[in-house]
């Protein structure tokens, strides 16, 4: 037998799965680390849960993620339709490729759909970002997290308290590994590159080369954006804050649709990058298209305050040391509150205004960077996989 064949025989074949926007920054450093190692044959499968240029392709380009080997092109649908369609299309890939492991990240529908398909075929599962719990089972992501963890063989965690959550659910300790945060690997790797983007110029935020104060808003949770009363309460609060500083709002397609449907367009300045200077300098909430990774990282890094219902941005603002107001009643990422710059403020209008104004007036929560969020999580993950 040739030496190359011997090596191939010993190499571990891993199918890495991505589907939705927050998966891309998590898979980038893992793919990069696996591709450096001849003992691993990494394949990349994109389920196609997110498919718009701004929700997917821009991230592959910005983060230099290799083209997926396979795209399942499932697109949008109800929770059940989307999950079922991914499973149907993923199963024949697993049967054909017979990987040793599949690796899934985060908590989106693609995560549980692919994990469930694999476990039924006896293929082992690696879950990156395991053990986070909001204890709110009305969130589709919480169901995805609990179920994926229950059937995974390697559970890589980003913060220590995730281990307690998993132990309470009966998961054995030897499957759990505290490795840090792959999303922060990506942030650290891309900070300098992000600072070179001209997003502030494009948004008219740096006349005379000095960046004006501004805030950033993102919203996409069904509980916040599919319910007109909740969405209105948030927009009223942000509207008040936006009289102090402009609030830049790259809108998720689901949120943009609902704003139109509920007749909430009057809340917005509706200024896209590249319109007239007079409008571009104005305050108000400024709804723009979703941004790519580098533009958005730069935008967050220079902002006075971030208001969001995203999970990942709570972690990113903690590392950037930018104040974050989480527009939810809970967080599955408590370390961002206990150690970071995050405050969970809910969606009560008065509360958001009070906390937002306090930050804009300089009342800042000083945070520190959580343990092992040091840019080397992917390296640790690959080392642990290879040891087994
Ligand atoms: C999904 C994840 C959520 C994650 C978010 C990031 C689940 C259950 N939710 O929510 O955890 O934080 O991604 O964005 O997996 N749409 C487009 N173009 C796209 C993608 C979506 O127009 O490329 C629109 C469609 O109308 C679609 C809606 O957005 O129906 C929702 O997309 P979906 O993937 O179902 O969930 P997200 O809300 O994006």
PDB file of C-alpha atoms in Angstrom, residues 12 154 381-388:
ATOM      1  CA  UNK A  12     -10.718  11.272   9.934  1.00  0.00           C
ATOM      2  CA  UNK A 154     -18.202  15.827  21.679  1.00  0.00           C
ATOM      3  CA  UNK A 381     -11.099  21.714  19.198  1.00  0.00           C
ATOM      4  CA  UNK A 382      -9.024  20.084  16.479  1.00  0.00           C
ATOM      5  CA  UNK A 383      -6.428  18.882  19.014  1.00  0.00           C
ATOM      6  CA  UNK A 384      -9.110  17.225  21.136  1.00  0.00           C
ATOM      7  CA  UNK A 385     -10.776  15.549  18.137  1.00  0.00           C
ATOM      8  CA  UNK A 386      -7.422  14.146  17.029  1.00  0.00           C
ATOM      9  CA  UNK A 387      -6.668  12.722  20.485  1.00  0.00           C
ATOM     10  CA  UNK A 388      -9.718  10.418  20.474  1.00  0.00           C
TER      11      UNK A 388
END
